[in-house]
Amino acid sequence: METALQVLVSGVLTGAEYALAAVGMTLIFGVGRVLNLAHGAFLALGAYIAYQSTVLGLPAVAGAVPAAAAGALLGAAVERVTVRPLRSQPLTAAVVLLGLAILAEQGFSAAWGTSSHSVPLRLPTLLIGRLVLSMEQLIAAGVVVALFGMVAGYLWTRPGLALRAAAADAEIAQLAGVNVPRAQTATFGVACGMAAVAGAFLSPLLTLSPTMGRSPLFLSLAMVAIGGPGRVWGTIVAGIGVGLASTAVEFYLAPPWSSVLALVLLIAAVVSRADGALGRMRSWRRSYS
Amino acid sequence: MEALLLVTLWRIAWCLVPLGLAVAAQDRFLQSVLTFAAAQALYVASWDLIGGVGGQPSLGHALGFGAGAYTTVVVAGQNLAPPPVAIALGVLGGGLGGVLQGGFSARLHRVSVALVTLAMAECAREIAGMFRFPWSGGLIVGGNSGIPMLVYPPDEGSAARLAGAVLTAGLLGLLWIKHSRLGLAIQTVRADDRLAAANGVNVPRVRVIAFVLAGCVAGLAGGLVAAAAGRVSPSMLSLEPSLFAVAAAAVAGSGTILGPASFAYAITAALQWLDVPGTMRLTLYALLLIGAGLGPVVMTRLSTAGRTRPPLTSRGAA
């Protein structure tokens, strides 16, 4: 019972951190109709920056700030240089982003080597009742909740309304005076920053290696597909659910099974969920039934 | 009519080139290089049937390739059939991969197809990396180190000729499929699926058949690679072979069968000859993908720069 409670709490906290990356992905999809297959690379970048901060004697969560800045800047640059010219070709953009993710992996190998690293916990571990929680995880969870609140709040502000208008219909929004390309670049940058922050928070739980971004990429894709592409709250709920299921599978079976679970959920969600532009499956089913 | 015949003859002659090279090669290292080049070319050509001709951009074509390789190694390793039959049975493994991918993605659109196929191949790779089991000779095999088998054909010359012959036959077969009634249906579905459905084409069925055919040929290529290397491992199901196929097709003319196959043959031979390590190859494939995606846009911008008035930007429109 205590073990189950521990798995439950850890799963929800981990799921919330993964959901942060997934919300970034869903924002990119919602505003730009682009599937960011380089999202995992940004998460890996954040994890490596957190690792570097622990090398300097700081806790991993302290790496979240430089990770956010690096992720946002790099993300905006990637959007401007590679995604914007391919805006009308979403599949090509996704494949080019996948290519960039592979290049990023080679960059991580060059910078931090091909061997794996682990991120040590620098802050004390708390014992709450019979639950063991690291201070870093609690801080991370608090920041994630605050970031979710900020995203939700931002969407109700005037610029947030412009963002939602751009997501609903880019052409109409542009006619109404919204600078859609700028909104898309900003969203891409912020979303990549969120992925990097998630990577920094998750780094103590992960084994850092150049290809470490692939598994979180599939987890994020599964969360987005289940929650509904472009839907922030759906993605948060799905993120926590998938994170919890993934942690439980990892604990009770073996770590590789959590990747299999994410992939199976992704396939099931894309195939069965008739939702939005990710597949136009609902209209398809109507066409062929 | 005469021109059509000329084109057909030219294509047949082109398909015979790998076989000719395999027969002509005398150096054992060169023969080994040509063996792997032929197998990879066949694999890339199989992707082009589904991704190029069929317009279903699979990012997980390695599933058929790896499934074929595992089938060959298991059948040959357990002495269920002689090695040539085991290689041929790779078709079944690849076909099964095609059935799965086609069945799940037949009703999906391009980005979703890419996602689902990629996820299926990654899922297979994860599962293949997890299981270890006893093998002949008391060995424990499986997991990330894979499963060994006796190299077949044992000498490099025979291996090169076998791979060259299979590539020639495979390319001719794929070209025949492309220009058959089924191929026309596949191309019609790619051009406009709704119109195809309105004209009585069973779109999901055509797509599943295309996936199965492509998977069968990929499985044969996988069987050849596994037999020539004497081993299969989960890396054959990984992102690398899938990206290689997409990159080759993107660079050398998607949907032409011969273009991607020729490019894959040349680049694999060059990389094998130069003994380029796997990580460098993956980087090269990534660069090819990025170049193929962004290249046309950059070229268009360069060619129109300074010649036309810039279009109204969002800032101007606003």
JSON list of C-alpha atoms in Angstrom, two decimals, chain A residues 15 17-30 33-41 43 90-91 94-95 97-98 101 195 213-231 234-236 238-240 242-243 258-271 273 275 278-279 281, chain B residues 59 111-120 122 239:
[
{"chain": "A", "resi": 15, "resn": "GLY", "atom": "CA", "xyz": [3.84, 13.18, -15.12]},
{"chain": "A", "resi": 17, "resn": "GLU", "atom": "CA", "xyz": [7.02, 17.51, -15.45]},
{"chain": "A", "resi": 18, "resn": "TYR", "atom": "CA", "xyz": [6.58, 15.55, -18.67]},
{"chain": "A", "resi": 19, "resn": "ALA", "atom": "CA", "xyz": [3.29, 17.36, -19.21]},
{"chain": "A", "resi": 20, "resn": "LEU", "atom": "CA", "xyz": [5.21, 20.64, -19.23]},
{"chain": "A", "resi": 21, "resn": "ALA", "atom": "CA", "xyz": [7.10, 19.46, -22.31]},
{"chain": "A", "resi": 22, "resn": "ALA", "atom": "CA", "xyz": [3.91, 18.08, -23.84]},
{"chain": "A", "resi": 23, "resn": "VAL", "atom": "CA", "xyz": [2.07, 21.38, -23.33]},
{"chain": "A", "resi": 24, "resn": "GLY", "atom": "CA", "xyz": [4.87, 23.07, -25.27]},
{"chain": "A", "resi": 25, "resn": "MET", "atom": "CA", "xyz": [4.43, 20.60, -28.09]},
{"chain": "A", "resi": 26, "resn": "THR", "atom": "CA", "xyz": [0.67, 21.06, -28.16]},
{"chain": "A", "resi": 27, "resn": "LEU", "atom": "CA", "xyz": [1.08, 24.86, -28.25]},
{"chain": "A", "resi": 28, "resn": "ILE", "atom": "CA", "xyz": [3.39, 24.58, -31.25]},
{"chain": "A", "resi": 29, "resn": "PHE", "atom": "CA", "xyz": [0.91, 22.29, -32.98]},
{"chain": "A", "resi": 30, "resn": "GLY", "atom": "CA", "xyz": [-2.03, 24.48, -32.08]},
{"chain": "A", "resi": 33, "resn": "ARG", "atom": "CA", "xyz": [0.24, 23.14, -37.16]},
{"chain": "A", "resi": 34, "resn": "VAL", "atom": "CA", "xyz": [3.77, 21.80, -36.92]},
{"chain": "A", "resi": 35, "resn": "LEU", "atom": "CA", "xyz": [4.75, 18.56, -35.24]},
{"chain": "A", "resi": 36, "resn": "ASN", "atom": "CA", "xyz": [7.99, 19.33, -33.42]},
{"chain": "A", "resi": 37, "resn": "LEU", "atom": "CA", "xyz": [9.93, 16.09, -33.69]},
{"chain": "A", "resi": 38, "resn": "ALA", "atom": "CA", "xyz": [12.94, 17.93, -32.22]},
{"chain": "A", "resi": 39, "resn": "HIS", "atom": "CA", "xyz": [11.11, 18.48, -28.92]},
{"chain": "A", "resi": 40, "resn": "GLY", "atom": "CA", "xyz": [12.98, 15.64, -27.24]},
{"chain": "A", "resi": 41, "resn": "ALA", "atom": "CA", "xyz": [16.30, 17.23, -28.22]},
{"chain": "A", "resi": 43, "resn": "LEU", "atom": "CA", "xyz": [14.40, 18.33, -23.33]},
{"chain": "A", "resi": 90, "resn": "PRO", "atom": "CA", "xyz": [3.95, 20.20, -42.30]},
{"chain": "A", "resi": 91, "resn": "LEU", "atom": "CA", "xyz": [5.34, 16.75, -43.06]},
{"chain": "A", "resi": 94, "resn": "ALA", "atom": "CA", "xyz": [8.47, 17.51, -39.16]},
{"chain": "A", "resi": 95, "resn": "VAL", "atom": "CA", "xyz": [11.08, 15.44, -41.02]},
{"chain": "A", "resi": 97, "resn": "LEU", "atom": "CA", "xyz": [13.01, 18.83, -37.35]},
{"chain": "A", "resi": 98, "resn": "LEU", "atom": "CA", "xyz": [13.72, 15.12, -36.89]},
{"chain": "A", "resi": 101, "resn": "ALA", "atom": "CA", "xyz": [17.19, 16.36, -33.53]},
{"chain": "A", "resi": 195, "resn": "ALA", "atom": "CA", "xyz": [10.75, 21.42, -22.94]},
{"chain": "A", "resi": 213, "resn": "GLY", "atom": "CA", "xyz": [15.47, 12.79, -25.90]},
{"chain": "A", "resi": 214, "resn": "ARG", "atom": "CA", "xyz": [13.82, 10.07, -27.99]},
{"chain": "A", "resi": 215, "resn": "SER", "atom": "CA", "xyz": [11.85, 8.39, -25.23]},
{"chain": "A", "resi": 216, "resn": "PRO", "atom": "CA", "xyz": [10.47, 11.69, -23.81]},
{"chain": "A", "resi": 217, "resn": "LEU", "atom": "CA", "xyz": [9.61, 12.71, -27.36]},
{"chain": "A", "resi": 218, "resn": "PHE", "atom": "CA", "xyz": [7.34, 9.69, -27.72]},
{"chain": "A", "resi": 219, "resn": "LEU", "atom": "CA", "xyz": [5.91, 10.27, -24.25]},
{"chain": "A", "resi": 220, "resn": "SER", "atom": "CA", "xyz": [5.12, 13.88, -25.17]},
{"chain": "A", "resi": 221, "resn": "LEU", "atom": "CA", "xyz": [3.61, 12.81, -28.49]},
{"chain": "A", "resi": 222, "resn": "ALA", "atom": "CA", "xyz": [1.43, 10.28, -26.68]},
{"chain": "A", "resi": 223, "resn": "MET", "atom": "CA", "xyz": [0.28, 12.93, -24.21]},
{"chain": "A", "resi": 224, "resn": "VAL", "atom": "CA", "xyz": [-0.53, 15.37, -27.00]},
{"chain": "A", "resi": 225, "resn": "ALA", "atom": "CA", "xyz": [-2.33, 12.73, -29.06]},
{"chain": "A", "resi": 226, "resn": "ILE", "atom": "CA", "xyz": [-4.41, 11.56, -26.08]},
{"chain": "A", "resi": 227, "resn": "GLY", "atom": "CA", "xyz": [-5.11, 15.03, -24.73]},
{"chain": "A", "resi": 228, "resn": "GLY", "atom": "CA", "xyz": [-5.99, 16.42, -28.14]},
{"chain": "A", "resi": 229, "resn": "PRO", "atom": "CA", "xyz": [-3.56, 18.30, -30.36]},
{"chain": "A", "resi": 230, "resn": "GLY", "atom": "CA", "xyz": [-3.72, 21.99, -29.56]},
{"chain": "A", "resi": 231, "resn": "ARG", "atom": "CA", "xyz": [-5.65, 21.49, -26.31]},
{"chain": "A", "resi": 234, "resn": "GLY", "atom": "CA", "xyz": [-6.41, 18.01, -22.25]},
{"chain": "A", "resi": 235, "resn": "THR", "atom": "CA", "xyz": [-2.66, 17.64, -22.64]},
{"chain": "A", "resi": 236, "resn": "ILE", "atom": "CA", "xyz": [-2.01, 18.44, -18.97]},
{"chain": "A", "resi": 238, "resn": "ALA", "atom": "CA", "xyz": [-3.25, 13.27, -20.31]},
{"chain": "A", "resi": 239, "resn": "GLY", "atom": "CA", "xyz": [0.31, 14.12, -19.33]},
{"chain": "A", "resi": 240, "resn": "ILE", "atom": "CA", "xyz": [-0.27, 13.41, -15.68]},
{"chain": "A", "resi": 242, "resn": "VAL", "atom": "CA", "xyz": [0.48, 8.94, -18.94]},
{"chain": "A", "resi": 243, "resn": "GLY", "atom": "CA", "xyz": [3.27, 9.93, -16.56]},
{"chain": "A", "resi": 258, "resn": "SER", "atom": "CA", "xyz": [7.50, 2.44, -20.02]},
{"chain": "A", "resi": 259, "resn": "SER", "atom": "CA", "xyz": [8.80, 3.37, -23.49]},
{"chain": "A", "resi": 260, "resn": "VAL", "atom": "CA", "xyz": [6.75, 0.56, -25.00]},
{"chain": "A", "resi": 261, "resn": "LEU", "atom": "CA", "xyz": [3.71, 1.81, -23.11]},
{"chain": "A", "resi": 262, "resn": "ALA", "atom": "CA", "xyz": [4.22, 5.36, -24.43]},
{"chain": "A", "resi": 263, "resn": "LEU", "atom": "CA", "xyz": [4.57, 4.07, -27.99]},
{"chain": "A", "resi": 264, "resn": "VAL", "atom": "CA", "xyz": [1.50, 1.84, -27.74]},
{"chain": "A", "resi": 265, "resn": "LEU", "atom": "CA", "xyz": [-0.52, 4.72, -26.28]},
{"chain": "A", "resi": 266, "resn": "LEU", "atom": "CA", "xyz": [0.69, 6.97, -29.06]},
{"chain": "A", "resi": 267, "resn": "ILE", "atom": "CA", "xyz": [-0.32, 4.50, -31.78]},
{"chain": "A", "resi": 268, "resn": "ALA", "atom": "CA", "xyz": [-3.67, 3.85, -30.11]},
{"chain": "A", "resi": 269, "resn": "ALA", "atom": "CA", "xyz": [-4.37, 7.54, -29.66]},
{"chain": "A", "resi": 270, "resn": "VAL", "atom": "CA", "xyz": [-3.50, 8.55, -33.21]},
{"chain": "A", "resi": 271, "resn": "VAL", "atom": "CA", "xyz": [-5.37, 5.63, -34.76]},
{"chain": "A", "resi": 273, "resn": "ARG", "atom": "CA", "xyz": [-8.83, 9.39, -31.72]},
{"chain": "A", "resi": 275, "resn": "ASP", "atom": "CA", "xyz": [-9.41, 14.70, -33.50]},
{"chain": "A", "resi": 278, "resn": "LEU", "atom": "CA", "xyz": [-3.38, 15.53, -36.63]},
{"chain": "A", "resi": 279, "resn": "GLY", "atom": "CA", "xyz": [-4.99, 13.03, -38.90]},
{"chain": "A", "resi": 281, "resn": "MET", "atom": "CA", "xyz": [-9.39, 10.75, -39.13]},
{"chain": "B", "resi": 59, "resn": "LEU", "atom": "CA", "xyz": [9.15, 6.82, -40.93]},
{"chain": "B", "resi": 111, "resn": "VAL", "atom": "CA", "xyz": [1.73, 13.20, -40.69]},
{"chain": "B", "resi": 112, "resn": "SER", "atom": "CA", "xyz": [-0.22, 10.58, -38.75]},
{"chain": "B", "resi": 113, "resn": "VAL", "atom": "CA", "xyz": [1.14, 7.82, -41.00]},
{"chain": "B", "resi": 114, "resn": "ALA", "atom": "CA", "xyz": [4.67, 9.03, -40.29]},
{"chain": "B", "resi": 115, "resn": "LEU", "atom": "CA", "xyz": [3.99, 9.06, -36.54]},
{"chain": "B", "resi": 116, "resn": "VAL", "atom": "CA", "xyz": [2.30, 5.68, -36.34]},
{"chain": "B", "resi": 117, "resn": "THR", "atom": "CA", "xyz": [4.88, 3.88, -38.48]},
{"chain": "B", "resi": 118, "resn": "LEU", "atom": "CA", "xyz": [7.74, 5.48, -36.54]},
{"chain": "B", "resi": 119, "resn": "ALA", "atom": "CA", "xyz": [6.16, 4.48, -33.23]},
{"chain": "B", "resi": 120, "resn": "MET", "atom": "CA", "xyz": [5.62, 0.89, -34.41]},
{"chain": "B", "resi": 122, "resn": "GLU", "atom": "CA", "xyz": [10.49, 1.97, -32.22]},
{"chain": "B", "resi": 239, "resn": "LEU", "atom": "CA", "xyz": [15.62, 5.03, -36.65]}
]
